[in-house]
Coordinates of C-alpha atoms in Angstrom, one line a residue:
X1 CA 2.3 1.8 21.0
X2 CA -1.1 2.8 22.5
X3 CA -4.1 1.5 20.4
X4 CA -6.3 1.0 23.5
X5 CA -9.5 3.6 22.0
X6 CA -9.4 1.5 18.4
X7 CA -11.9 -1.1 19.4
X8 CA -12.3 -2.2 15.7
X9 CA -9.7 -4.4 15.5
X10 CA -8.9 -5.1 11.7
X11 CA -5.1 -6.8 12.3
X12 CA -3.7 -8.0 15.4
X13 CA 0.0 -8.2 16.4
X14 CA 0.6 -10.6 19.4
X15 CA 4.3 -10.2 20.7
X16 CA 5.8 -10.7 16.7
X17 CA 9.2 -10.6 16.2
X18 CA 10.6 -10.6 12.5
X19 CA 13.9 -10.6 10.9
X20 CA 15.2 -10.3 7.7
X21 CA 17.5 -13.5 6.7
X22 CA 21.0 -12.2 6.1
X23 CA 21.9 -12.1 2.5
X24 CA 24.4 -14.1 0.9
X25 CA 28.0 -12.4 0.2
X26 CA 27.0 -9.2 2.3
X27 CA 29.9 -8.6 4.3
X28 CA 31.5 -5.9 6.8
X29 CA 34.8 -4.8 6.1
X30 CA 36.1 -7.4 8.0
X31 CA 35.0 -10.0 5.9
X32 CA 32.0 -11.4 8.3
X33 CA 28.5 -12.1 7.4
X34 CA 26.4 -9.3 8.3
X35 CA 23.5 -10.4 10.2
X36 CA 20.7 -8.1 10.2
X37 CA 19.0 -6.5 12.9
X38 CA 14.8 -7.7 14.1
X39 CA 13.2 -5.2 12.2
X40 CA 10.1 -5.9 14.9
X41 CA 11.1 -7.1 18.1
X42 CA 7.9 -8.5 20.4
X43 CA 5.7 -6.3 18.7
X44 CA 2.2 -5.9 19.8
X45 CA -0.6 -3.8 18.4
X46 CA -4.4 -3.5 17.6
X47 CA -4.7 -1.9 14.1
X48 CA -7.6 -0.4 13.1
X49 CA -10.3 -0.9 9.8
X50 CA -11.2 1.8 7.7
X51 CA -8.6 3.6 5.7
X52 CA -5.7 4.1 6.7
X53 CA -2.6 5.7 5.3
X54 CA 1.1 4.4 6.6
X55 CA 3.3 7.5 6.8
X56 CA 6.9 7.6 7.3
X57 CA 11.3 7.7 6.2
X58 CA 12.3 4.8 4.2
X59 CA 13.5 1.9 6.3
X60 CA 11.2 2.9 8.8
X61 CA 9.2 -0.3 8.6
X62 CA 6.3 0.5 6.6
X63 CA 6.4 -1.8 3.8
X64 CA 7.4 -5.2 6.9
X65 CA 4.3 -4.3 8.6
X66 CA 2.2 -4.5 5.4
X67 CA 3.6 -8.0 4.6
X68 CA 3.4 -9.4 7.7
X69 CA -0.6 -7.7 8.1
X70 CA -1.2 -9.4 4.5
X71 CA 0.3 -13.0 5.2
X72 CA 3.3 -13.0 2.6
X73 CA 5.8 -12.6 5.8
X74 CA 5.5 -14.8 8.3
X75 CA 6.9 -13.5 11.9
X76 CA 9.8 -15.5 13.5
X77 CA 7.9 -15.3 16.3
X78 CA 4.4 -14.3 17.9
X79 CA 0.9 -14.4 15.9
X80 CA -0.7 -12.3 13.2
X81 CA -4.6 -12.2 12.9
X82 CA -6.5 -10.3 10.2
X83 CA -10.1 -10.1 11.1
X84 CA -9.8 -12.4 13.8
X85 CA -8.2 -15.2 11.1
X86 CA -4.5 -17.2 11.6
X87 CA -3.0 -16.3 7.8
X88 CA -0.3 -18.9 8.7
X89 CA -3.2 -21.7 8.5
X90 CA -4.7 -20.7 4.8
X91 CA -3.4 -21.4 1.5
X92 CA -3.0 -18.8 -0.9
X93 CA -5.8 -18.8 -2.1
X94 CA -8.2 -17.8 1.1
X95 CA -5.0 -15.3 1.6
X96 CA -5.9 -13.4 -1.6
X97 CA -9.3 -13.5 -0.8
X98 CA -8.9 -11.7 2.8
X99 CA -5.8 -9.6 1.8
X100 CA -4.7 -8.4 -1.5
X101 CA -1.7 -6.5 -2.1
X102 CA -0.1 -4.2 -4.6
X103 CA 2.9 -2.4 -4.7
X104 CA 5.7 -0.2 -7.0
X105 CA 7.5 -2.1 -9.7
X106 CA 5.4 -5.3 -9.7
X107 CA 6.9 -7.6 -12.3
X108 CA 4.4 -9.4 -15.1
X109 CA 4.7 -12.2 -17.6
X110 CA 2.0 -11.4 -19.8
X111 CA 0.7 -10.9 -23.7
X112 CA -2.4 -10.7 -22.6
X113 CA -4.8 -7.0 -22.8
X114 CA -5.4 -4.8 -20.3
X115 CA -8.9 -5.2 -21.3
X116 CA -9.0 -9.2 -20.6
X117 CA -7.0 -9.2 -17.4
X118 CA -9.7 -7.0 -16.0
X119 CA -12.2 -9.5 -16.6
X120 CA -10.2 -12.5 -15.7
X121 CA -9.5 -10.8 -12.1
X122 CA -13.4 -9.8 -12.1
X123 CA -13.8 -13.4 -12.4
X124 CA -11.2 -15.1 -10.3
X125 CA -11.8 -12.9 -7.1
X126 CA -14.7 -12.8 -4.6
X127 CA -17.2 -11.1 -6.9
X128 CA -17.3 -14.3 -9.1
X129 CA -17.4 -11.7 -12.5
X130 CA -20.4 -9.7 -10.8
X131 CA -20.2 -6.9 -9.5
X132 CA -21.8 -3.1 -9.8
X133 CA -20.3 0.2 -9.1
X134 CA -20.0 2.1 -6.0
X135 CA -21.1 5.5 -7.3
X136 CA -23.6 4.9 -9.8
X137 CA -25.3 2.1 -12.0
X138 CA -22.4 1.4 -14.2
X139 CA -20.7 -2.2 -13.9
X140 CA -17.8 -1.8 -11.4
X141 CA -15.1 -2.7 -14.6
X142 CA -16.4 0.5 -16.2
X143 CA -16.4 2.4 -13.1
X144 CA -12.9 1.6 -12.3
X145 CA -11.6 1.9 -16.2
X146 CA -13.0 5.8 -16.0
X147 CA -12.0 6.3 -12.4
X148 CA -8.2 5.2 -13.2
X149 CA -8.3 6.6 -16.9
X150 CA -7.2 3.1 -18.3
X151 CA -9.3 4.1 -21.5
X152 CA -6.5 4.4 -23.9
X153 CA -4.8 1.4 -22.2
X154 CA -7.5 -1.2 -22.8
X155 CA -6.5 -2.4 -26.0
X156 CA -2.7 -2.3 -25.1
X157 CA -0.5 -5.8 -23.7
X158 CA -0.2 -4.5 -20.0
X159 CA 4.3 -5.3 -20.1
X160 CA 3.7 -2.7 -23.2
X161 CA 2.1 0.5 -20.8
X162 CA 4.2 3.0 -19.1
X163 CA 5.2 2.7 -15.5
X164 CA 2.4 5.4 -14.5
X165 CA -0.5 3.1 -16.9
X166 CA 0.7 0.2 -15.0
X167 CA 0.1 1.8 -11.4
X168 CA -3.8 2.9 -11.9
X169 CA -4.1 -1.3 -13.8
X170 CA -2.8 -2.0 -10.5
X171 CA -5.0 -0.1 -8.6
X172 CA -7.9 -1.3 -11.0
X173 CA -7.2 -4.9 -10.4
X174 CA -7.4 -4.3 -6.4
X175 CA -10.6 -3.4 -6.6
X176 CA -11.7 -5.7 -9.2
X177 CA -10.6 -8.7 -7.3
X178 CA -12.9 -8.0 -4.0
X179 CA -10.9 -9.0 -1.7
X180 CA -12.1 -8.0 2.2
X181 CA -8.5 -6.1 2.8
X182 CA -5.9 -4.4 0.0
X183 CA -2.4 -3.3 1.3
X184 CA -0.8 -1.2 -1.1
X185 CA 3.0 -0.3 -0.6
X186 CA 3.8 3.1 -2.3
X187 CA 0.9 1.9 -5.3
X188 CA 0.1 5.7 -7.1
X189 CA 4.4 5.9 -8.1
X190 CA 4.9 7.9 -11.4
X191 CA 1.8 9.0 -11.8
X192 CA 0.5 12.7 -12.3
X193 CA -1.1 15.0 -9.0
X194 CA -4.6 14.7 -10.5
X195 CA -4.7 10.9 -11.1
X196 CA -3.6 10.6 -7.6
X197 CA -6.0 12.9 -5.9
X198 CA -8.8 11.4 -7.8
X199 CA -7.9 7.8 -7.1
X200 CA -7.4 8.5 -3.2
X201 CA -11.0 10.0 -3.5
X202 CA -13.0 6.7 -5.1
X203 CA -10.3 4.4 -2.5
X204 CA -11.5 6.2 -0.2
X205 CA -15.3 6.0 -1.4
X206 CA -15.0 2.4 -1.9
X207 CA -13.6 1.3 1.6
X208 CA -16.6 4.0 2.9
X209 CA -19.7 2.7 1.0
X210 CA -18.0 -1.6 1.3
X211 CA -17.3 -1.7 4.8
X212 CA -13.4 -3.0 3.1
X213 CA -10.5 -1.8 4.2
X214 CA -7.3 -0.4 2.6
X215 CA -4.1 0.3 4.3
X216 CA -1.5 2.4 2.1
X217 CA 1.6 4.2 1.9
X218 CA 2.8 7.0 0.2
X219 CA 5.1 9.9 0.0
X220 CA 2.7 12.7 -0.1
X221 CA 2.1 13.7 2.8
X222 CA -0.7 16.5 2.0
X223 CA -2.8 13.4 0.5
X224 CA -2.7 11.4 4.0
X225 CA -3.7 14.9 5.7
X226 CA -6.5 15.3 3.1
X227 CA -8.2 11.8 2.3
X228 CA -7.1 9.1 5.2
X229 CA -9.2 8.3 8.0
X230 CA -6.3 7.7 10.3
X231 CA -2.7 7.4 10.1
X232 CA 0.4 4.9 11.2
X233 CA 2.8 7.2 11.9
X234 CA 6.5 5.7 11.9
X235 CA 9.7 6.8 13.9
X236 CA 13.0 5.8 13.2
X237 CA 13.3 3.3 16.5
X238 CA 10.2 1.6 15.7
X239 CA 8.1 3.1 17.9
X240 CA 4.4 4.5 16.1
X241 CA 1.6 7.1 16.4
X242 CA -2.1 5.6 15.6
X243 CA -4.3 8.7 15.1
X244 CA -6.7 10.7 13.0
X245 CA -4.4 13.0 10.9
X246 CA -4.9 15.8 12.6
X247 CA -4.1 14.1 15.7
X248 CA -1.0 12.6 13.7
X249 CA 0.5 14.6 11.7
X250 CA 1.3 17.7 13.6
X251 CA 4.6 19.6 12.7
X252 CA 6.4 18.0 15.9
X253 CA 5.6 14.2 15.2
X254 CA 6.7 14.6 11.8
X255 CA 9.7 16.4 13.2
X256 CA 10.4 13.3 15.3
X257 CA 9.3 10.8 12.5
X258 CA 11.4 12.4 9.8
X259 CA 14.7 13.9 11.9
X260 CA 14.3 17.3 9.8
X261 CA 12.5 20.6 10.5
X262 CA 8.9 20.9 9.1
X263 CA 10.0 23.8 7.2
X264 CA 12.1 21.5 5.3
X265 CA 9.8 18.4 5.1
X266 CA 7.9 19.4 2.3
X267 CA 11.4 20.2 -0.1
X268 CA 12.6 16.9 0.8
X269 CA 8.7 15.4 -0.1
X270 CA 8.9 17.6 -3.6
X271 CA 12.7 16.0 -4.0
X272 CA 11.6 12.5 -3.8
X273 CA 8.2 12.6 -5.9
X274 CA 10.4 14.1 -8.6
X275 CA 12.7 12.1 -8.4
X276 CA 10.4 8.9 -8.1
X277 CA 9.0 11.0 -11.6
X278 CA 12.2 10.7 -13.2
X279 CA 12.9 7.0 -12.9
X280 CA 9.5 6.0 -14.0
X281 CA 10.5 8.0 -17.3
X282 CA 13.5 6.2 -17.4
X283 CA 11.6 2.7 -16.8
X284 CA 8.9 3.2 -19.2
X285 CA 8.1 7.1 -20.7
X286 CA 5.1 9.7 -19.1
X287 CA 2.5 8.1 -17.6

């Protein structure tokens, strides 16, 4: 992978190899232990800052890469640097407050509001329960509570919202918490076109006016094209394309990337966000 031009080095990946353990009772038909394969084998690349939007098949290594960026994987081998820091020295702690990361079907214990959690992540992150909105003079809790149409939820036990209410609190608490990086694995699942359009918008606002970066993944395609500064573009063998998205994103990378013909990329994309629509009705009503 050629990242050579990207002098703004926001994560560095020195030689990293990485392997999933093999898990317990999963067996070939032969009765043996499957042991799986490095899903990053001597890996080395100079990611950028800005925004950033991973693009790519399932099991291509999208979600790995985020982990192992954000400090909750640590490689079997080689070194990871975010920002020019060793993750594998901190505690969790100085993690959360360099790297934050949200993703699909995060799992809660709560009774607590939707209303108080956003002030105890205010609180608890780097802007110490002070902090003002990008875009205007508002305080950034009510920016981000009209920006992500949490409203109605406010009053509500967060386990108690919908699968799609539960995505923009997600997305809410990201921004909330300050932190200097946010990976965010697939975060806008189950919820409508216009909620997703206008929270790409403000994410991408917020990493333009902070000088914070975001990397995230998603199915749309169309949204990458329309509101990411560059794009990760996976193959199936691991290789990559680091690019603006015009540069990316052109019929015959995705070709490559997703083994189909473009004529037929954007049915299977329409497939799977309605499909992804379904479950989350089936996990917790509309959103």
């Amino acid at each position: 992978m050629d990242t050579e031009k990207n002098t703004d080095t926001f994560v560095a990946f020195d030689d990293v190899t990485f392997t999933y353990p093999p898990v317990e009772d999963d067996l070939d038909e032969n009765g043996n232990q499957i042991v799986p394969k490095p899903v990053f084998e001597h890996f080395s690349a100079n990611l950028p800052t800005g925004f950033v939007s991973f693009v790519g098949q399932n099991g291509c290594g999208k979600s790995t890469l985020m982990l192992l960026a954000s400090g909750r994987l640590q490689p079997d081998s080689g070194e990871v640097t975010l920002l020019g820091k060793k993750l594998c020295t901190m505690d969790d702690e100085e993690k959360n407050l360099l790297a934050s990361m949200i993703y699909q079907n995060m799992e809660f214990e709560t009774e607590d509001k939707v209303e108080e959690l956003l002030t105890q992540v205010l609180e608890n992150g780097k802007f110490a329960g002070k902090a003002s909105g990008i875009r205007s003079d508002k305080s950034l809790i009510e920016e981000v509570t009209e920006v992500f149409e949490l409203e109605e939820s406010l009053g509500k036990i967060l386990t108690h919202l919908s699968k799609g209410e539960i995505q923009r609190v997600l997305l809410a608490f990201s921004i909330l918490y300050g932190s200097d990086s946010i990976f965010m694995d697939e975060p806008m699942f189950a919820m409508e076109d216009r909620q997703k359009e206008k929270s790409l918008e403000y994410l991408r606002d917020y990493v333009h006016k902070t000088g914070k970066t975001i990397y995230i993944s998603m199915h749309e395609i169309d949204l990458s094209k329309k509101y990411a500064d560059q794009v990760l573009l996976f193959y199936p063998n691991r290789d990559m394309s680091l690019g603006t998205p015009a540069e990316v994103l052109t019929d015959e990378d995705l070709e490559k990337a997703y083994e189909i013909p473009a004529a037929l990329l954007k049915k299977k994309e329409d497939l799977t966000r309605n499909q992804l629509i379904e479950e989350a009705k089936l996990l917790g009503g509309k959103s």
